PDB file of C-alpha atoms and ligand atoms in Angstrom:
ATOM      1  CA  UNK A  10      36.527  14.596 -21.861  1.00  0.00           C
ATOM      2  CA  UNK A  11      38.362  16.998 -19.626  1.00  0.00           C
ATOM      3  CA  UNK A  12      36.310  17.276 -16.439  1.00  0.00           C
ATOM      4  CA  UNK A  13      36.615  21.085 -16.698  1.00  0.00           C
ATOM      5  CA  UNK A  14      34.881  21.371 -19.868  1.00  0.00           C
ATOM      6  CA  UNK A  15      32.100  18.620 -18.973  1.00  0.00           C
ATOM      7  CA  UNK A  16      28.678  20.468 -19.718  1.00  0.00           C
ATOM      8  CA  UNK A  17      25.973  21.137 -17.086  1.00  0.00           C
ATOM      9  CA  UNK A  18      24.071  17.944 -16.691  1.00  0.00           C
ATOM     10  CA  UNK A  19      20.297  17.791 -16.807  1.00  0.00           C
ATOM     11  CA  UNK A  20      17.642  16.688 -14.546  1.00  0.00           C
ATOM     12  CA  UNK A  21      14.614  14.291 -15.592  1.00  0.00           C
ATOM     13  CA  UNK A  22      11.424  14.474 -13.787  1.00  0.00           C
ATOM     14  CA  UNK A  23      10.208  10.978 -14.387  1.00  0.00           C
ATOM     15  CA  UNK A  24       7.078   9.324 -13.624  1.00  0.00           C
ATOM     16  CA  UNK A  25       7.316   5.461 -12.694  1.00  0.00           C
ATOM     17  CA  UNK A  26       3.670   4.819 -12.889  1.00  0.00           C
ATOM     18  CA  UNK A  27       1.706   2.964 -10.168  1.00  0.00           C
ATOM     19  CA  UNK A  28       3.589  -0.356 -10.026  1.00  0.00           C
ATOM     20  CA  UNK A  29       4.071  -2.739 -12.802  1.00  0.00           C
ATOM     21  CA  UNK A  30       7.218  -1.718 -14.564  1.00  0.00           C
ATOM     22  CA  UNK A  31       5.498  -2.371 -18.161  1.00  0.00           C
ATOM     23  CA  UNK A  32       3.297   0.686 -17.484  1.00  0.00           C
ATOM     24  CA  UNK A  33       6.323   2.837 -17.712  1.00  0.00           C
ATOM     25  CA  UNK A  34       7.060   4.949 -20.934  1.00  0.00           C
ATOM     26  CA  UNK A  35       9.974   4.084 -23.191  1.00  0.00           C
ATOM     27  CA  UNK A  36      11.181   7.301 -22.792  1.00  0.00           C
ATOM     28  CA  UNK A  37      11.524   6.922 -19.030  1.00  0.00           C
ATOM     29  CA  UNK A  38      13.309   3.673 -19.275  1.00  0.00           C
ATOM     30  CA  UNK A  39      15.513   5.181 -21.731  1.00  0.00           C
ATOM     31  CA  UNK A  40      16.386   8.054 -19.084  1.00  0.00           C
ATOM     32  CA  UNK A  41      16.827   5.984 -16.513  1.00  0.00           C
ATOM     33  CA  UNK A  42      19.217   3.537 -18.175  1.00  0.00           C
ATOM     34  CA  UNK A  43      21.498   6.477 -19.082  1.00  0.00           C
ATOM     35  CA  UNK A  44      21.184   7.991 -15.663  1.00  0.00           C
ATOM     36  CA  UNK A  45      24.330   8.757 -13.285  1.00  0.00           C
ATOM     37  CA  UNK A  46      22.187   9.448 -10.545  1.00  0.00           C
ATOM     38  CA  UNK A  47      18.715   8.393  -9.584  1.00  0.00           C
ATOM     39  CA  UNK A  48      16.732  10.010  -6.696  1.00  0.00           C
ATOM     40  CA  UNK A  49      13.925   7.688  -5.796  1.00  0.00           C
ATOM     41  CA  UNK A  50      10.645   8.328  -3.904  1.00  0.00           C
ATOM     42  CA  UNK A  51       9.156   5.775  -1.714  1.00  0.00           C
ATOM     43  CA  UNK A  52       6.332   4.803  -3.770  1.00  0.00           C
ATOM     44  CA  UNK A  53       8.341   3.615  -6.598  1.00  0.00           C
ATOM     45  CA  UNK A  54       8.108  -0.200  -7.184  1.00  0.00           C
ATOM     46  CA  UNK A  55      11.270  -2.058  -6.330  1.00  0.00           C
ATOM     47  CA  UNK A  56      10.844  -4.280  -9.570  1.00  0.00           C
ATOM     48  CA  UNK A  57      11.954  -1.022 -11.336  1.00  0.00           C
ATOM     49  CA  UNK A  58      14.962  -0.214  -9.500  1.00  0.00           C
ATOM     50  CA  UNK A  59      15.875  -3.977  -9.695  1.00  0.00           C
ATOM     51  CA  UNK A  60      16.550  -3.426 -13.357  1.00  0.00           C
ATOM     52  CA  UNK A  61      18.616  -0.601 -13.124  1.00  0.00           C
ATOM     53  CA  UNK A  62      22.341  -0.956 -14.207  1.00  0.00           C
ATOM     54  CA  UNK A  63      24.386  -2.005 -11.204  1.00  0.00           C
ATOM     55  CA  UNK A  64      26.953   1.089 -11.555  1.00  0.00           C
ATOM     56  CA  UNK A  65      23.969   3.369 -11.336  1.00  0.00           C
ATOM     57  CA  UNK A  66      23.950   5.554  -8.161  1.00  0.00           C
ATOM     58  CA  UNK A  67      20.695   5.318  -6.611  1.00  0.00           C
ATOM     59  CA  UNK A  68      19.386   7.307  -3.541  1.00  0.00           C
ATOM     60  CA  UNK A  69      16.272   6.731  -1.774  1.00  0.00           C
ATOM     61  CA  UNK A  70      14.678  10.261  -0.835  1.00  0.00           C
ATOM     62  CA  UNK A  71      11.325   9.088   0.299  1.00  0.00           C
ATOM     63  CA  UNK A  72       9.778  11.351   3.083  1.00  0.00           C
ATOM     64  CA  UNK A  73       9.236   9.815   6.084  1.00  0.00           C
ATOM     65  CA  UNK A  74       8.283  11.736   8.928  1.00  0.00           C
ATOM     66  CA  UNK A  75      10.796  14.538   9.866  1.00  0.00           C
ATOM     67  CA  UNK A  76      10.511  18.036   8.616  1.00  0.00           C
ATOM     68  CA  UNK A  77       9.123  17.734   5.104  1.00  0.00           C
ATOM     69  CA  UNK A  78       9.909  21.042   4.028  1.00  0.00           C
ATOM     70  CA  UNK A  79      13.682  20.927   4.825  1.00  0.00           C
ATOM     71  CA  UNK A  80      13.971  17.706   3.324  1.00  0.00           C
ATOM     72  CA  UNK A  81      12.348  19.051  -0.005  1.00  0.00           C
ATOM     73  CA  UNK A  82      14.987  21.671   0.119  1.00  0.00           C
ATOM     74  CA  UNK A  83      17.838  19.054   0.430  1.00  0.00           C
ATOM     75  CA  UNK A  84      16.485  16.982  -2.603  1.00  0.00           C
ATOM     76  CA  UNK A  85      16.351  20.555  -4.471  1.00  0.00           C
ATOM     77  CA  UNK A  86      20.116  21.262  -3.443  1.00  0.00           C
ATOM     78  CA  UNK A  87      21.220  17.750  -4.540  1.00  0.00           C
ATOM     79  CA  UNK A  88      19.720  17.673  -7.736  1.00  0.00           C
ATOM     80  CA  UNK A  89      21.159  21.121  -8.506  1.00  0.00           C
ATOM     81  CA  UNK A  90      24.684  20.468  -7.250  1.00  0.00           C
ATOM     82  CA  UNK A  91      24.628  16.940  -9.208  1.00  0.00           C
ATOM     83  CA  UNK A  92      23.494  18.668 -12.362  1.00  0.00           C
ATOM     84  CA  UNK A  93      26.455  21.133 -12.043  1.00  0.00           C
ATOM     85  CA  UNK A  94      28.863  18.591 -11.770  1.00  0.00           C
ATOM     86  CA  UNK A  95      27.484  17.500 -15.138  1.00  0.00           C
ATOM     87  CA  UNK A  96      25.677  14.454 -14.054  1.00  0.00           C
ATOM     88  CA  UNK A  97      22.696  12.955 -15.747  1.00  0.00           C
ATOM     89  CA  UNK A  98      19.993  12.849 -13.034  1.00  0.00           C
ATOM     90  CA  UNK A  99      16.530  11.255 -12.873  1.00  0.00           C
ATOM     91  CA  UNK A 100      14.378  12.276 -10.143  1.00  0.00           C
ATOM     92  CA  UNK A 101      12.034   8.904 -10.365  1.00  0.00           C
ATOM     93  CA  UNK A 102       8.511   9.460  -8.476  1.00  0.00           C
ATOM     94  CA  UNK A 103       5.704   7.050  -8.353  1.00  0.00           C
ATOM     95  CA  UNK A 104       2.861   7.695 -10.633  1.00  0.00           C
ATOM     96  CA  UNK A 105       3.090  10.983 -12.358  1.00  0.00           C
ATOM     97  CA  UNK A 106       5.527  13.669 -11.539  1.00  0.00           C
ATOM     98  CA  UNK A 107       3.108  16.449 -11.816  1.00  0.00           C
ATOM     99  CA  UNK A 108       0.480  14.737 -10.023  1.00  0.00           C
ATOM    100  CA  UNK A 109       0.738  15.268  -6.373  1.00  0.00           C
ATOM    101  CA  UNK A 110       4.392  14.861  -6.911  1.00  0.00           C
ATOM    102  CA  UNK A 111       5.845  18.164  -6.066  1.00  0.00           C
ATOM    103  CA  UNK A 112       7.105  17.952  -9.724  1.00  0.00           C
ATOM    104  CA  UNK A 113       6.062  21.790  -9.933  1.00  0.00           C
ATOM    105  CA  UNK A 114       8.090  22.656  -6.912  1.00  0.00           C
ATOM    106  CA  UNK A 115      11.181  20.891  -8.081  1.00  0.00           C
ATOM    107  CA  UNK A 116      10.852  22.127 -11.521  1.00  0.00           C
ATOM    108  CA  UNK A 117      10.693  25.894 -10.152  1.00  0.00           C
ATOM    109  CA  UNK A 118      13.618  25.168  -8.192  1.00  0.00           C
ATOM    110  CA  UNK A 119      15.815  23.758 -10.947  1.00  0.00           C
ATOM    111  CA  UNK A 120      14.840  26.459 -13.440  1.00  0.00           C
ATOM    112  CA  UNK A 121      15.539  29.279 -10.838  1.00  0.00           C
ATOM    113  CA  UNK A 122      19.245  27.695 -10.714  1.00  0.00           C
ATOM    114  CA  UNK A 123      19.558  27.625 -14.435  1.00  0.00           C
ATOM    115  CA  UNK A 124      19.453  23.835 -14.661  1.00  0.00           C
ATOM    116  CA  UNK A 125      18.010  22.218 -17.577  1.00  0.00           C
ATOM    117  CA  UNK A 126      14.939  20.332 -16.391  1.00  0.00           C
ATOM    118  CA  UNK A 127      12.641  17.972 -18.525  1.00  0.00           C
ATOM    119  CA  UNK A 128       9.260  16.057 -17.503  1.00  0.00           C
ATOM    120  CA  UNK A 129       8.622  12.724 -18.521  1.00  0.00           C
ATOM    121  CA  UNK A 130       5.005  11.566 -17.592  1.00  0.00           C
ATOM    122  CA  UNK A 131       3.974   8.367 -15.788  1.00  0.00           C
ATOM    123  CA  UNK A 132       0.589   7.067 -15.441  1.00  0.00           C
ATOM    124  CA  UNK A 133      -0.973   8.324 -12.424  1.00  0.00           C
ATOM    125  CA  UNK A 134      -2.532   6.008  -9.813  1.00  0.00           C
ATOM    126  CA  UNK A 135      -5.666   8.015  -9.843  1.00  0.00           C
ATOM    127  CA  UNK A 136      -6.239   6.889 -13.634  1.00  0.00           C
ATOM    128  CA  UNK A 137      -4.371   3.509 -13.708  1.00  0.00           C
ATOM    129  CA  UNK A 138      -5.894   2.420 -10.400  1.00  0.00           C
ATOM    130  CA  UNK A 139      -9.687   2.799 -11.035  1.00  0.00           C
ATOM    131  CA  UNK A 140      -9.011   1.247 -14.629  1.00  0.00           C
ATOM    132  CA  UNK A 141      -7.462  -1.902 -12.968  1.00  0.00           C
ATOM    133  CA  UNK A 142     -10.870  -2.601 -11.440  1.00  0.00           C
ATOM    134  CA  UNK A 143     -12.861  -1.555 -14.652  1.00  0.00           C
ATOM    135  CA  UNK A 144     -13.892   1.992 -13.379  1.00  0.00           C
ATOM    136  CA  UNK A 145     -13.840   4.371 -16.428  1.00  0.00           C
ATOM    137  CA  UNK A 146     -13.651   7.619 -14.625  1.00  0.00           C
ATOM    138  CA  UNK A 147     -15.362   9.550 -17.403  1.00  0.00           C
ATOM    139  CA  UNK A 148     -18.581   8.225 -19.302  1.00  0.00           C
ATOM    140  CA  UNK A 149     -20.744  10.436 -21.127  1.00  0.00           C
ATOM    141  CA  UNK A 150     -23.737   8.692 -19.715  1.00  0.00           C
ATOM    142  CA  UNK A 151     -23.007   9.985 -16.017  1.00  0.00           C
ATOM    143  CA  UNK A 152     -19.700  11.565 -15.498  1.00  0.00           C
ATOM    144  CA  UNK A 153     -18.613  14.557 -17.720  1.00  0.00           C
ATOM    145  CA  UNK A 154     -15.199  14.601 -16.261  1.00  0.00           C
ATOM    146  CA  UNK A 155     -13.101  13.522 -13.323  1.00  0.00           C
ATOM    147  CA  UNK A 156     -11.603  15.591 -10.460  1.00  0.00           C
ATOM    148  CA  UNK A 157      -8.196  14.355  -9.130  1.00  0.00           C
ATOM    149  CA  UNK A 158      -7.926  15.776  -5.318  1.00  0.00           C
ATOM    150  CA  UNK A 159      -5.960  15.322  -2.239  1.00  0.00           C
ATOM    151  CA  UNK A 160      -7.389  13.999   0.656  1.00  0.00           C
ATOM    152  CA  UNK A 161      -4.366  15.496   2.746  1.00  0.00           C
ATOM    153  CA  UNK A 162      -4.325  18.998   3.954  1.00  0.00           C
ATOM    154  CA  UNK A 163      -0.769  19.063   5.508  1.00  0.00           C
ATOM    155  CA  UNK A 164       2.043  21.461   5.083  1.00  0.00           C
ATOM    156  CA  UNK A 165      -0.069  24.557   4.528  1.00  0.00           C
ATOM    157  CA  UNK A 166      -1.394  23.364   1.238  1.00  0.00           C
ATOM    158  CA  UNK A 167      -4.854  24.497   0.021  1.00  0.00           C
ATOM    159  CA  UNK A 168      -7.662  22.076   1.010  1.00  0.00           C
ATOM    160  CA  UNK A 169     -10.210  21.015  -1.699  1.00  0.00           C
ATOM    161  CA  UNK A 170     -13.482  22.692  -1.344  1.00  0.00           C
ATOM    162  CA  UNK A 171     -15.636  19.428  -0.828  1.00  0.00           C
ATOM    163  CA  UNK A 172     -18.970  21.201  -0.789  1.00  0.00           C
ATOM    164  CA  UNK A 173     -18.194  22.454  -4.418  1.00  0.00           C
ATOM    165  CA  UNK A 174     -16.907  18.906  -5.516  1.00  0.00           C
ATOM    166  CA  UNK A 175     -20.141  17.416  -4.089  1.00  0.00           C
ATOM    167  CA  UNK A 176     -21.968  19.516  -6.292  1.00  0.00           C
ATOM    168  CA  UNK A 177     -19.908  19.147  -9.334  1.00  0.00           C
ATOM    169  CA  UNK A 178     -21.440  16.100 -10.949  1.00  0.00           C
ATOM    170  CA  UNK A 179     -17.622  14.725 -11.429  1.00  0.00           C
ATOM    171  CA  UNK A 180     -16.283  11.375 -10.524  1.00  0.00           C
ATOM    172  CA  UNK A 181     -13.819  12.287  -7.642  1.00  0.00           C
ATOM    173  CA  UNK A 182     -10.737  10.257  -7.222  1.00  0.00           C
ATOM    174  CA  UNK A 183      -9.187  11.124  -3.919  1.00  0.00           C
ATOM    175  CA  UNK A 184      -5.253  10.724  -3.455  1.00  0.00           C
ATOM    176  CA  UNK A 185      -3.961  10.347   0.253  1.00  0.00           C
ATOM    177  CA  UNK A 186      -7.445  10.139   1.441  1.00  0.00           C
ATOM    178  CA  UNK A 187      -7.307   6.819   3.843  1.00  0.00           C
ATOM    179  CA  UNK A 188      -6.386   8.604   6.911  1.00  0.00           C
ATOM    180  CA  UNK A 189      -9.056  11.199   6.660  1.00  0.00           C
ATOM    181  CA  UNK A 190     -11.478   9.247   4.906  1.00  0.00           C
ATOM    182  CA  UNK A 191     -14.527   9.702   7.516  1.00  0.00           C
ATOM    183  CA  UNK A 192     -13.900  13.464   7.434  1.00  0.00           C
ATOM    184  CA  UNK A 193     -13.939  13.555   3.722  1.00  0.00           C
ATOM    185  CA  UNK A 194     -17.112  11.431   3.555  1.00  0.00           C
ATOM    186  CA  UNK A 195     -18.843  13.645   6.001  1.00  0.00           C
ATOM    187  CA  UNK A 196     -18.066  16.975   4.164  1.00  0.00           C
ATOM    188  CA  UNK A 197     -19.138  15.447   0.835  1.00  0.00           C
ATOM    189  CA  UNK A 198     -22.504  14.615   2.407  1.00  0.00           C
ATOM    190  CA  UNK A 199     -22.762  17.882   4.190  1.00  0.00           C
ATOM    191  CA  UNK A 200     -22.331  19.251   0.578  1.00  0.00           C
ATOM    192  CA  UNK A 201     -25.353  17.305  -0.600  1.00  0.00           C
ATOM    193  CA  UNK A 202     -23.724  14.211  -2.274  1.00  0.00           C
ATOM    194  CA  UNK A 203     -25.830  11.220  -1.534  1.00  0.00           C
ATOM    195  CA  UNK A 204     -24.987   8.675   1.181  1.00  0.00           C
ATOM    196  CA  UNK A 205     -25.762   5.985  -1.130  1.00  0.00           C
ATOM    197  CA  UNK A 206     -23.443   7.364  -4.059  1.00  0.00           C
ATOM    198  CA  UNK A 207     -21.317   4.553  -5.347  1.00  0.00           C
ATOM    199  CA  UNK A 208     -17.777   4.339  -4.019  1.00  0.00           C
ATOM    200  CA  UNK A 209     -14.601   2.167  -4.087  1.00  0.00           C
ATOM    201  CA  UNK A 210     -11.056   1.965  -3.132  1.00  0.00           C
ATOM    202  CA  UNK A 211      -7.962   0.713  -4.967  1.00  0.00           C
ATOM    203  CA  UNK A 212      -5.099  -0.147  -2.665  1.00  0.00           C
ATOM    204  CA  UNK A 213      -1.453  -0.786  -4.352  1.00  0.00           C
ATOM    205  CA  UNK A 214      -2.774  -0.819  -7.892  1.00  0.00           C
ATOM    206  CA  UNK A 215      -0.757  -2.587 -10.183  1.00  0.00           C
ATOM    207  CA  UNK A 216       1.492  -4.282  -7.428  1.00  0.00           C
ATOM    208  CA  UNK A 217       1.188  -8.024  -6.386  1.00  0.00           C
ATOM    209  CA  UNK A 218      -0.468  -6.601  -3.262  1.00  0.00           C
ATOM    210  CA  UNK A 219      -3.379  -5.181  -4.899  1.00  0.00           C
ATOM    211  CA  UNK A 220      -6.579  -5.111  -3.060  1.00  0.00           C
ATOM    212  CA  UNK A 221     -10.078  -3.214  -4.015  1.00  0.00           C
ATOM    213  CA  UNK A 222     -13.343  -2.887  -2.391  1.00  0.00           C
ATOM    214  CA  UNK A 223     -16.782  -1.683  -3.355  1.00  0.00           C
ATOM    215  CA  UNK A 224     -19.113   0.342  -1.132  1.00  0.00           C
ATOM    216  CA  UNK A 225     -21.673   3.181  -0.748  1.00  0.00           C
ATOM    217  CA  UNK A 226     -20.179   6.856   0.009  1.00  0.00           C
ATOM    218  CA  UNK A 227     -21.446   6.647   3.844  1.00  0.00           C
ATOM    219  CA  UNK A 228     -20.077   2.972   4.345  1.00  0.00           C
ATOM    220  CA  UNK A 229     -16.619   3.760   2.760  1.00  0.00           C
ATOM    221  CA  UNK A 230     -14.735   4.606   6.113  1.00  0.00           C
ATOM    222  CA  UNK A 231     -16.273   1.469   8.072  1.00  0.00           C
ATOM    223  CA  UNK A 232     -15.318  -0.765   5.072  1.00  0.00           C
ATOM    224  CA  UNK A 233     -11.798   0.515   5.098  1.00  0.00           C
ATOM    225  CA  UNK A 234     -11.610  -0.288   8.720  1.00  0.00           C
ATOM    226  CA  UNK A 235     -13.399  -3.583   8.394  1.00  0.00           C
ATOM    227  CA  UNK A 236     -11.139  -4.982   5.574  1.00  0.00           C
ATOM    228  CA  UNK A 237      -7.909  -3.239   6.808  1.00  0.00           C
ATOM    229  CA  UNK A 238      -7.455  -1.348   3.685  1.00  0.00           C
ATOM    230  CA  UNK A 239      -4.560   1.119   3.998  1.00  0.00           C
ATOM    231  CA  UNK A 240      -2.232   3.406   1.920  1.00  0.00           C
ATOM    232  CA  UNK A 241      -1.170   3.590  -0.851  1.00  0.00           C
ATOM    233  CA  UNK A 242      -4.787   3.632  -2.067  1.00  0.00           C
ATOM    234  CA  UNK A 243      -7.133   5.850  -4.020  1.00  0.00           C
ATOM    235  CA  UNK A 244     -10.745   6.435  -3.294  1.00  0.00           C
ATOM    236  CA  UNK A 245     -13.091   6.520  -6.108  1.00  0.00           C
ATOM    237  CA  UNK A 246     -16.764   8.113  -5.603  1.00  0.00           C
ATOM    238  CA  UNK A 247     -19.362   8.476  -8.580  1.00  0.00           C
ATOM    239  CA  UNK A 248     -21.825   6.710 -10.311  1.00  0.00           C
ATOM    240  CA  UNK A 249     -19.087   5.238 -12.553  1.00  0.00           C
ATOM    241  CA  UNK A 250     -18.066   3.108  -9.444  1.00  0.00           C
ATOM    242  CA  UNK A 251     -21.573   1.557  -9.603  1.00  0.00           C
ATOM    243  CA  UNK A 252     -21.257   0.766 -13.421  1.00  0.00           C
ATOM    244  CA  UNK A 253     -17.736  -0.884 -12.721  1.00  0.00           C
ATOM    245  CA  UNK A 254     -19.520  -2.967  -9.875  1.00  0.00           C
ATOM    246  CA  UNK A 255     -21.901  -4.172 -12.294  1.00  0.00           C
ATOM    247  CA  UNK A 256     -19.283  -5.034 -14.883  1.00  0.00           C
ATOM    248  CA  UNK A 257     -17.227  -6.932 -12.353  1.00  0.00           C
ATOM    249  CA  UNK A 258     -20.287  -8.818 -11.343  1.00  0.00           C
ATOM    250  CA  UNK A 259     -20.964 -10.033 -14.953  1.00  0.00           C
ATOM    251  CA  UNK A 260     -17.435 -11.145 -15.149  1.00  0.00           C
ATOM    252  CA  UNK A 261     -17.452 -12.902 -12.003  1.00  0.00           C
ATOM    253  CA  UNK A 262     -20.393 -14.974 -12.892  1.00  0.00           C
ATOM    254  CA  UNK A 263     -18.650 -16.003 -15.939  1.00  0.00           C
ATOM    255  CA  UNK A 264     -15.602 -16.972 -13.713  1.00  0.00           C
ATOM    256  CA  UNK A 265     -17.991 -19.004 -11.290  1.00  0.00           C
ATOM    257  CA  UNK A 266     -17.989 -16.404  -8.700  1.00  0.00           C
ATOM    258  CA  UNK A 267     -21.664 -17.129  -7.968  1.00  0.00           C
ATOM    259  CA  UNK A 268     -19.989 -19.798  -5.343  1.00  0.00           C
ATOM    260  CA  UNK A 269     -19.201 -16.817  -3.300  1.00  0.00           C
ATOM    261  CA  UNK A 270     -22.771 -15.326  -3.284  1.00  0.00           C
ATOM    262  CA  UNK A 271     -22.725 -15.407   0.494  1.00  0.00           C
ATOM    263  CA  UNK A 272     -19.379 -13.274   1.028  1.00  0.00           C
ATOM    264  CA  UNK A 273     -20.076 -10.019   2.446  1.00  0.00           C
ATOM    265  CA  UNK A 274     -17.830  -8.365   0.127  1.00  0.00           C
ATOM    266  CA  UNK A 275     -19.728  -9.907  -2.746  1.00  0.00           C
ATOM    267  CA  UNK A 276     -23.088  -9.048  -1.482  1.00  0.00           C
ATOM    268  CA  UNK A 277     -21.861  -5.331  -1.271  1.00  0.00           C
ATOM    269  CA  UNK A 278     -20.572  -5.572  -4.958  1.00  0.00           C
ATOM    270  CA  UNK A 279     -23.988  -6.916  -5.945  1.00  0.00           C
ATOM    271  CA  UNK A 280     -25.844  -3.989  -4.157  1.00  0.00           C
ATOM    272  CA  UNK A 281     -23.629  -1.543  -5.934  1.00  0.00           C
ATOM    273  CA  UNK A 282     -24.314  -2.976  -8.980  1.00  0.00           C
ATOM    274  CA  UNK A 283     -28.120  -2.689  -8.749  1.00  0.00           C
ATOM    275  CA  UNK A 284     -28.262   1.274  -9.644  1.00  0.00           C
ATOM    276  CA  UNK A 285     -25.584   1.713 -12.137  1.00  0.00           C
ATOM    277  CA  UNK A 286     -25.540   5.245 -13.429  1.00  0.00           C
ATOM    278  CA  UNK A 287     -28.186   6.173 -10.736  1.00  0.00           C
ATOM    279  CA  UNK A 288     -30.957   4.426 -12.422  1.00  0.00           C
TER     280      UNK A 288
HETATM  281  N1  LIG B 302       2.473  11.051  -8.036  1.00  0.00           N
HETATM  282  C1  LIG B 302       1.644  10.106  -7.836  1.00  0.00           C
HETATM  283  C2  LIG B 302       0.867  10.561  -6.507  1.00  0.00           C
HETATM  284  C3  LIG B 302       1.645  10.396  -5.443  1.00  0.00           C
HETATM  285  S1  LIG B 302       0.865  11.071  -3.835  1.00  0.00           S
HETATM  286  C4  LIG B 302       0.619   9.644  -8.825  1.00  0.00           C
HETATM  287  O1  LIG B 302       0.614  10.120  -9.931  1.00  0.00           O
HETATM  288  O2  LIG B 302       0.116   8.409  -8.872  1.00  0.00           O
HETATM  289  C5  LIG B 302       0.744   9.445  -3.247  1.00  0.00           C
HETATM  290  C6  LIG B 302      -0.546   8.802  -3.203  1.00  0.00           C
HETATM  291  O3  LIG B 302      -0.850   8.366  -4.508  1.00  0.00           O
HETATM  292  C7  LIG B 302      -0.984   7.764  -2.189  1.00  0.00           C
HETATM  293  O4  LIG B 302      -1.228   8.067  -1.118  1.00  0.00           O
HETATM  294  C8  LIG B 302      -2.226   6.949  -3.020  1.00  0.00           C
HETATM  295  O5  LIG B 302      -3.382   7.778  -2.829  1.00  0.00           O
HETATM  296  C9  LIG B 302      -1.538   7.182  -4.313  1.00  0.00           C
HETATM  297  N2  LIG B 302      -1.073   5.924  -4.827  1.00  0.00           N
HETATM  298  C10 LIG B 302       0.165   5.867  -5.473  1.00  0.00           C
HETATM  299  N3  LIG B 302       0.634   4.773  -5.962  1.00  0.00           N
HETATM  300  C11 LIG B 302      -0.607   3.871  -5.644  1.00  0.00           C
HETATM  301  C12 LIG B 302      -0.967   2.551  -6.074  1.00  0.00           C
HETATM  302  N4  LIG B 302      -0.138   1.887  -6.661  1.00  0.00           N
HETATM  303  N5  LIG B 302      -2.358   2.394  -5.643  1.00  0.00           N
HETATM  304  C13 LIG B 302      -3.003   3.377  -5.329  1.00  0.00           C
HETATM  305  N6  LIG B 302      -2.921   4.415  -4.908  1.00  0.00           N
HETATM  306  C14 LIG B 302      -1.575   5.032  -5.009  1.00  0.00           C
END
């Protein structure tokens, strides 16, 4: 085709899911295989990138330090220029592009520039992480809904109303909450959420590095410190975490985990399991 007549390209905002390449949708894989330029976030699993065709141009545009807003502007400009050159661009993001992924901002910028843009959902870590340890984030017996919230207040973003969340009766799934865990827990308790509310943390869900731990709300910050649990991680707070602990215990008993009954982590799991659903 004459390059002059090459049509304007398209940008696909694609969710890579939490880690395991098998959790990515078929549509996401199809766009990736056809892409000429792939702009990749830091959290995207390396196993996915390893499957891209050798000729695909891949650029890492993760945000490490620096001025995040300038960098975001740079990413917008790059996507717009590339699409105008007629390239098929995939903007690949960990989890879902519209859950704490700046997908909305990118869509606005692309549409304002007249670029065709589509969104292909991915499995968000806040859903896939809890389920990987048996936590059903909604349960009609005790959790009428779930709130996905950020624990990070940076860059002029609006902070969650922790007191309202404490009263909501919803399961709370907190992204980017590890470094501010102590403040978040204090705010939730000040808002009236019980110190003994079950809690869990799931780190690097669906990757070979996955780790998880169970706790009460009050003990969550010290648990993270004691076990060296860090980012990326989701914090899960609510009765459903206690119910999952009970389920894990049953499975553990079948798997011969009785041998580890003296292990502190195992003891915490047992304690958590004692009052599922606040009963
Ligand atoms: N768009 C992503 C979220 C990006 S914000 C999504 O939908 O999942 C980055 C935060 O997501 C991390 O700080 C962490 O809280 C969470 N996260 C991302 N991948 C994760 C994983 N594999 N396990 C646990 N948490 C993860």
